[in-house]
Tab-separated table of C-alpha atoms and ligand atoms in Angstrom:
chain	number	residue	atom	x	y	z
V	175	UNK	CA	43.857	33.515	38.305
V	176	UNK	CA	45.923	30.691	39.832
V	177	UNK	CA	45.351	26.979	39.207
V	178	UNK	CA	46.079	24.414	41.934
V	179	UNK	CA	45.777	26.855	44.834
V	180	UNK	CA	44.606	24.323	47.455
V	181	UNK	CA	48.103	23.574	48.816
V	182	UNK	CA	51.818	24.234	48.359
V	183	UNK	CA	53.097	26.795	45.887
V	184	UNK	CA	49.665	27.735	44.496
V	185	UNK	CA	48.311	28.398	47.984
V	186	UNK	CA	51.353	30.522	48.894
V	187	UNK	CA	51.005	32.485	45.652
V	188	UNK	CA	47.326	33.164	46.375
V	189	UNK	CA	48.085	34.402	49.898
V	190	UNK	CA	51.050	36.518	48.811
V	191	UNK	CA	49.154	38.157	45.958
V	192	UNK	CA	46.255	38.801	48.314
V	193	UNK	CA	48.660	40.567	50.688
V	194	UNK	CA	49.951	42.654	47.786
V	195	UNK	CA	46.387	43.828	47.130
V	196	UNK	CA	45.533	41.702	44.108
V	197	UNK	CA	42.070	40.302	43.660
V	198	UNK	CA	42.808	36.573	43.370
V	199	UNK	CA	40.776	33.857	41.658
V	200	UNK	CA	42.105	30.728	43.328
V	201	UNK	CA	41.582	27.445	41.502
V	202	UNK	CA	40.621	24.504	43.731
V	203	UNK	CA	39.106	21.112	43.001
V	204	UNK	CA	36.668	20.857	45.882
V	205	UNK	CA	34.485	23.096	48.037
V	206	UNK	CA	36.320	22.207	51.275
V	207	UNK	CA	39.619	23.612	49.967
V	208	UNK	CA	37.787	26.717	48.773
V	209	UNK	CA	36.314	27.287	52.242
V	210	UNK	CA	39.711	26.826	53.926
V	211	UNK	CA	41.200	29.399	51.594
V	212	UNK	CA	38.439	31.904	52.222
V	213	UNK	CA	38.942	31.581	55.988
V	214	UNK	CA	42.728	32.045	55.714
V	215	UNK	CA	42.601	35.218	53.631
V	216	UNK	CA	40.881	38.510	52.945
V	217	UNK	CA	37.718	38.801	50.875
V	218	UNK	CA	39.870	39.549	47.837
V	219	UNK	CA	40.400	35.791	47.342
V	220	UNK	CA	37.673	34.057	45.353
V	221	UNK	CA	37.891	30.264	45.156
V	222	UNK	CA	36.952	28.904	41.737
V	223	UNK	CA	36.367	25.241	41.062
V	224	UNK	CA	38.661	24.027	38.306
V	225	UNK	CA	40.132	20.667	37.428
V	226	UNK	CA	42.467	21.416	34.536
V	227	UNK	CA	41.672	18.081	32.867
V	228	UNK	CA	37.933	18.884	32.671
V	229	UNK	CA	37.120	21.152	29.698
V	230	UNK	CA	33.687	22.030	31.123
V	231	UNK	CA	35.193	23.153	34.429
V	232	UNK	CA	37.806	25.230	32.571
V	233	UNK	CA	35.084	26.923	30.507
V	234	UNK	CA	32.920	27.518	33.549
V	235	UNK	CA	35.864	28.967	35.542
V	236	UNK	CA	36.696	31.359	32.694
V	237	UNK	CA	33.064	32.406	32.512
V	238	UNK	CA	32.903	33.053	36.277
V	239	UNK	CA	36.048	35.182	36.114
V	240	UNK	CA	34.784	37.054	33.043
V	241	UNK	CA	31.523	37.889	34.756
V	242	UNK	CA	33.247	38.866	38.041
V	243	UNK	CA	35.510	41.246	36.109
V	244	UNK	CA	32.498	42.918	34.504
V	245	UNK	CA	34.151	43.951	31.261
V	246	UNK	CA	37.666	44.493	32.648
V	247	UNK	CA	40.591	42.334	31.589
V	248	UNK	CA	42.509	39.761	33.634
V	249	UNK	CA	45.916	40.918	34.815
V	250	UNK	CA	47.598	37.568	35.437
V	251	UNK	CA	47.304	33.829	34.942
V	252	UNK	CA	49.484	31.508	37.036
V	253	UNK	CA	49.500	27.995	35.590
V	254	UNK	CA	50.573	26.088	38.675
V	255	UNK	CA	48.524	22.856	38.962
V	256	UNK	CA	50.691	19.779	38.688
V	257	UNK	CA	51.278	16.165	39.643
V	258	UNK	CA	54.283	13.843	39.604
V	259	UNK	CA	54.310	10.392	38.001
V	260	UNK	CA	57.522	8.474	38.575
V	261	UNK	CA	58.933	4.992	38.113
V	262	UNK	CA	60.837	2.925	35.561
V	263	UNK	CA	59.631	3.852	32.059
V	264	UNK	CA	59.876	0.199	31.024
V	265	UNK	CA	56.971	-0.699	33.289
V	266	UNK	CA	54.916	2.451	33.942
V	267	UNK	CA	51.343	2.150	32.725
V	268	UNK	CA	50.670	4.262	29.657
V	269	UNK	CA	47.481	5.530	31.284
V	270	UNK	CA	49.573	6.961	34.138
V	271	UNK	CA	51.949	8.631	31.689
V	272	UNK	CA	48.957	10.031	29.779
V	273	UNK	CA	47.546	11.393	33.029
V	274	UNK	CA	50.877	13.120	33.703
V	275	UNK	CA	50.595	14.913	30.364
V	276	UNK	CA	46.870	15.589	30.728
V	277	UNK	CA	47.434	17.506	33.978
V	278	UNK	CA	50.864	19.100	33.453
V	279	UNK	CA	50.697	19.896	29.734
V	280	UNK	CA	47.311	19.635	27.998
V	281	UNK	CA	45.501	21.066	31.027
V	282	UNK	CA	47.811	24.090	31.039
V	283	UNK	CA	47.140	24.727	27.349
V	284	UNK	CA	43.388	24.383	27.899
V	285	UNK	CA	43.403	26.867	30.774
V	286	UNK	CA	45.593	29.324	28.873
V	287	UNK	CA	43.334	29.155	25.822
V	288	UNK	CA	40.290	29.860	27.972
V	289	UNK	CA	41.824	32.918	29.659
V	290	UNK	CA	43.885	34.501	26.867
V	291	UNK	CA	41.013	36.681	25.620
V	292	UNK	CA	40.648	38.180	29.091
V	293	UNK	CA	44.423	38.614	29.431
V	294	UNK	CA	44.570	40.398	26.075
V	295	UNK	CA	42.138	43.036	27.306
V	296	UNK	CA	44.465	43.935	30.184
V	297	UNK	CA	47.831	43.348	28.437
V	298	UNK	CA	48.147	40.780	31.189
V	299	UNK	CA	50.862	38.309	32.128
V	300	UNK	CA	51.180	34.537	32.153
V	301	UNK	CA	53.369	32.815	34.725
V	302	UNK	CA	53.998	29.123	34.157
V	303	UNK	CA	55.278	26.987	37.026
V	304	UNK	CA	57.830	24.680	35.475
V	305	UNK	CA	60.683	23.062	37.414
V	306	UNK	CA	64.398	22.441	37.272
V	307	UNK	CA	63.106	19.087	35.932
V	308	UNK	CA	62.067	21.082	32.856
V	309	UNK	CA	65.726	21.449	31.882
V	310	UNK	CA	67.391	18.513	33.664
V	311	UNK	CA	65.966	15.015	33.198
V	312	UNK	CA	66.649	12.443	35.890
V	313	UNK	CA	66.081	8.670	35.933
V	314	UNK	CA	62.759	7.334	37.280
V	315	UNK	CA	61.203	10.771	36.925
V	316	UNK	CA	60.808	10.480	33.144
V	317	UNK	CA	57.086	11.346	32.788
V	318	UNK	CA	57.350	14.373	35.078
V	319	UNK	CA	60.540	15.682	33.442
V	320	UNK	CA	59.050	15.151	29.969
V	321	UNK	CA	55.915	17.072	30.987
V	322	UNK	CA	57.978	20.003	32.263
V	323	UNK	CA	60.281	19.981	29.195
V	324	UNK	CA	57.096	20.173	27.104
V	325	UNK	CA	55.750	23.007	29.254
V	326	UNK	CA	59.023	24.920	28.769
V	327	UNK	CA	58.771	24.569	24.980
V	328	UNK	CA	55.108	25.583	24.952
V	329	UNK	CA	55.911	28.619	27.082
V	330	UNK	CA	58.654	29.713	24.673
V	331	UNK	CA	56.259	29.359	21.717
V	332	UNK	CA	53.500	31.142	23.614
V	333	UNK	CA	55.782	34.034	24.598
V	334	UNK	CA	56.549	34.804	20.965
V	335	UNK	CA	52.953	34.249	19.774
V	336	UNK	CA	51.465	36.564	22.399
V	337	UNK	CA	54.078	39.308	22.095
V	338	UNK	CA	51.966	41.398	19.663
V	339	UNK	CA	49.448	41.993	22.451
V	340	UNK	CA	52.019	42.727	25.133
V	341	UNK	CA	51.165	39.573	27.095
V	342	UNK	CA	54.370	38.435	28.776
V	343	UNK	CA	55.061	34.771	29.526
V	344	UNK	CA	57.445	33.889	32.357
V	345	UNK	CA	58.603	30.465	33.476
V	346	UNK	CA	59.363	29.678	37.102
V	347	UNK	CA	61.929	26.914	37.594
V	348	UNK	CA	62.031	25.873	41.246
V	349	UNK	CA	64.391	23.222	42.592
V	350	UNK	CA	63.064	21.255	45.575
V	351	UNK	CA	60.260	22.987	47.458
V	352	UNK	CA	58.655	21.765	50.683
V	353	UNK	CA	55.031	21.075	49.699
V	354	UNK	CA	52.583	18.145	49.902
V	355	UNK	CA	53.629	17.067	46.374
V	356	UNK	CA	56.367	14.863	47.876
V	357	UNK	CA	53.913	12.717	49.869
V	358	UNK	CA	51.383	12.676	47.043
V	359	UNK	CA	53.988	11.530	44.521
V	360	UNK	CA	55.435	8.911	46.904
V	361	UNK	CA	51.938	7.441	47.317
V	362	UNK	CA	51.381	7.490	43.544
V	363	UNK	CA	54.782	5.834	43.015
V	364	UNK	CA	53.960	3.094	45.544
V	365	UNK	CA	50.686	2.420	43.721
V	366	UNK	CA	52.491	2.272	40.357
V	367	UNK	CA	55.105	-0.149	41.678
V	368	UNK	CA	52.393	-2.391	43.168
V	369	UNK	CA	50.694	-2.561	39.762
V	370	UNK	CA	53.908	-3.682	38.034
V	371	UNK	CA	54.757	-7.341	37.293
V	372	UNK	CA	57.159	-9.165	39.691
V	373	UNK	CA	59.874	-8.852	37.038
V	374	UNK	CA	59.932	-5.092	37.652
V	375	UNK	CA	60.859	-5.651	41.285
V	376	UNK	CA	63.643	-8.065	40.297
V	377	UNK	CA	65.070	-5.691	37.703
V	378	UNK	CA	64.527	-2.311	39.325
V	379	UNK	CA	63.860	-2.979	43.042
V	380	UNK	CA	67.309	-1.893	44.346
V	381	UNK	CA	67.388	1.161	42.049
V	382	UNK	CA	63.911	2.228	43.177
V	383	UNK	CA	65.032	1.886	46.797
V	384	UNK	CA	68.124	4.039	46.087
V	385	UNK	CA	65.933	6.663	44.441
V	386	UNK	CA	63.561	6.693	47.447
V	387	UNK	CA	66.554	7.362	49.734
V	388	UNK	CA	67.749	10.161	47.437
V	389	UNK	CA	64.279	11.712	47.424
V	390	UNK	CA	64.225	11.671	51.248
V	391	UNK	CA	67.644	13.359	51.340
V	392	UNK	CA	66.675	15.923	48.705
V	393	UNK	CA	63.474	16.795	50.519
V	394	UNK	CA	65.519	17.795	53.575
V	395	UNK	CA	67.116	20.552	51.484
V	396	UNK	CA	63.804	21.775	50.031
V	397	UNK	CA	63.146	25.515	50.172
V	398	UNK	CA	60.001	27.271	51.325
V	399	UNK	CA	57.138	27.710	48.834
V	400	UNK	CA	57.201	31.388	49.853
V	401	UNK	CA	60.397	31.750	47.824
V	402	UNK	CA	58.535	30.560	44.729
V	403	UNK	CA	55.561	32.823	45.505
V	404	UNK	CA	57.992	35.744	45.679
V	405	UNK	CA	59.315	34.945	42.193
V	406	UNK	CA	55.738	34.675	40.883
V	407	UNK	CA	54.884	38.057	42.388
V	408	UNK	CA	58.002	39.483	40.765
V	409	UNK	CA	57.013	38.067	37.367
V	410	UNK	CA	53.599	39.694	37.783
V	411	UNK	CA	54.772	43.082	38.973
V	412	UNK	CA	58.288	43.799	37.596
V	413	UNK	CA	58.490	46.525	34.930
V	414	UNK	CA	60.288	44.037	32.733
V	415	UNK	CA	59.479	40.473	33.822
V	416	UNK	CA	62.169	37.873	33.175
V	417	UNK	CA	61.471	34.977	30.833
V	418	UNK	CA	62.800	32.508	33.419
V	419	UNK	CA	63.123	32.628	37.193
V	420	UNK	CA	65.350	29.941	38.710
V	421	UNK	CA	64.351	29.489	42.359
V	422	UNK	CA	66.002	27.778	45.328
V	423	UNK	CA	69.466	27.152	46.726
V	424	UNK	CA	71.751	25.410	44.236
V	425	UNK	CA	69.155	25.477	41.470
V	426	UNK	CA	71.051	27.944	39.269
V	427	UNK	CA	74.100	25.643	39.364
V	428	UNK	CA	71.886	22.728	38.314
V	429	UNK	CA	70.452	24.744	35.421
V	430	UNK	CA	73.964	25.645	34.206
V	431	UNK	CA	75.047	22.038	34.628
V	432	UNK	CA	72.071	20.903	32.522
V	433	UNK	CA	72.972	23.377	29.810
V	434	UNK	CA	76.696	22.940	29.536
V	435	UNK	CA	77.749	19.513	30.862
V	436	UNK	CA	78.342	16.899	28.139
V	437	UNK	CA	75.653	14.173	28.161
V	438	UNK	CA	77.766	11.305	29.517
V	439	UNK	CA	79.352	13.385	32.228
V	440	UNK	CA	75.873	14.603	33.184
V	441	UNK	CA	74.531	11.024	33.305
V	442	UNK	CA	77.431	9.866	35.470
V	443	UNK	CA	77.126	12.704	37.951
V	444	UNK	CA	73.331	12.439	38.214
V	445	UNK	CA	73.493	8.685	38.731
V	446	UNK	CA	76.251	9.041	41.320
V	447	UNK	CA	74.208	11.670	43.144
V	448	UNK	CA	71.197	9.346	43.117
V	449	UNK	CA	73.125	6.327	44.371
V	450	UNK	CA	72.668	4.566	41.005
V	451	UNK	CA	76.246	4.663	39.763
V	452	UNK	CA	77.672	1.248	38.832
V	453	UNK	CA	74.237	-0.409	38.519
D	1482	NAP	N1	57.377	21.003	45.298
D	1482	NAP	C1	58.421	20.999	44.489
D	1482	NAP	O1	59.528	20.557	44.859
D	1482	NAP	C2	58.288	21.562	43.089
D	1482	NAP	C3	59.470	21.856	42.398
D	1482	NAP	C4	59.379	22.367	41.111
D	1482	NAP	C5	58.144	22.589	40.541
D	1482	NAP	N2	57.001	22.294	41.247
D	1482	NAP	C6	55.736	22.541	40.574
D	1482	NAP	O2	54.946	23.401	41.350
D	1482	NAP	C7	53.570	23.208	41.050
D	1482	NAP	C8	52.787	23.119	42.345
D	1482	NAP	O3	53.217	21.990	43.048
D	1482	NAP	P1	53.356	21.928	44.632
D	1482	NAP	O4	54.735	21.509	44.925
D	1482	NAP	O5	52.834	23.157	45.252
D	1482	NAP	O6	52.442	20.661	44.934
D	1482	NAP	P2	51.021	20.487	45.638
D	1482	NAP	O7	51.033	21.110	46.977
D	1482	NAP	O8	50.721	19.054	45.495
D	1482	NAP	O9	50.059	21.355	44.708
D	1482	NAP	C9	49.605	20.900	43.488
D	1482	NAP	C10	48.312	21.607	43.199
D	1482	NAP	O10	47.857	21.163	41.906
D	1482	NAP	C11	46.511	20.767	42.054
D	1482	NAP	N3	46.123	19.786	41.053
D	1482	NAP	C12	46.527	18.508	40.876
D	1482	NAP	N4	45.873	17.941	39.856
D	1482	NAP	C13	45.037	18.887	39.374
D	1482	NAP	C14	44.094	18.927	38.333
D	1482	NAP	N5	43.853	17.871	37.565
D	1482	NAP	N6	43.388	20.073	38.134
D	1482	NAP	C15	43.602	21.161	38.900
D	1482	NAP	N7	44.460	21.181	39.921
D	1482	NAP	C16	45.178	20.058	40.148
D	1482	NAP	C17	46.417	20.203	43.453
D	1482	NAP	O11	45.057	20.148	43.838
D	1482	NAP	P3	44.491	19.009	44.853
D	1482	NAP	O12	44.910	19.451	46.224
D	1482	NAP	O13	43.034	19.054	44.636
D	1482	NAP	O14	45.122	17.713	44.433
D	1482	NAP	C18	47.231	21.246	44.202
D	1482	NAP	O15	46.436	22.372	44.445
D	1482	NAP	C19	53.502	21.947	40.184
D	1482	NAP	O16	53.328	22.310	38.835
D	1482	NAP	C20	54.850	21.311	40.407
D	1482	NAP	O17	55.252	20.530	39.318
D	1482	NAP	C21	57.042	21.795	42.512
């Protein structure tokens, strides 16, 4: 079962797992995306409607999977659905920050709760799509980073809680990946900035512009979502799945930097990299 399989990493995971012979329940939010997926794959892929912020849809998706499995357990759950809310924390609307947590954190817990019984039957595996932003917080990406830090902590707790039943929990930590999330988050950021008072533009306008330029540069170095799908497949099939998979060029260095660099050095280097140094 994969959430957020309409585009990007989730879509690539669904197609890769299909190729490997898995029967895939692919979470989508509308019928059109489900039809596209069915056309692009074998009949082993079953689109399932699920918005992770809608408890009724989560329950209904779990029920559909339970009945399709006819008494068998579920082998894997890939918690992939996610959005990005960005902007200066001083001015972001609380409702936008709540939405970030609803989708990236609470939704993941809700889905996991609904499917754990089925996973237990198969000694299945959970694969949580985190991010390098789950270990390295950057300015103007506060809500997203906080949601992924939270997801990392929840995954660690979950891994120990579910150990008695042999359910493994792996985290995937990609760096930049070329998916539609970049355009979606840029649009969301533009809408957030428009909703802010004029003071926000005066105080943060140049910094926001510098961050936009950095995002454009970073996107050019983004890796293929296939690389992430490969790590997910590994977490689902390896004899001994790793607890964390760092994915993408340069991402391991960033993870080590996050872990070992002293705070002020880390701040300085991140801000320099983002064109914010000296502001
Ligand atoms: N791309 C990167 O650079 C990158 C790096 C590190 C981690 N990640 C993580 O990878 C995951 C997938 O992102 P992506 O890059 O593949 O982006 P994407 O192409 O935008 O995919 C996000 C998926 O999540 C779905 N989604 C959004 N809100 C949802 C909700 N409320 N309920 C259910 N599904 C929802 C989207 O569905 P709709 O199409 O219906 O909106 C879409 O299928 C995210 O968790 C993201 O944080 C991405």
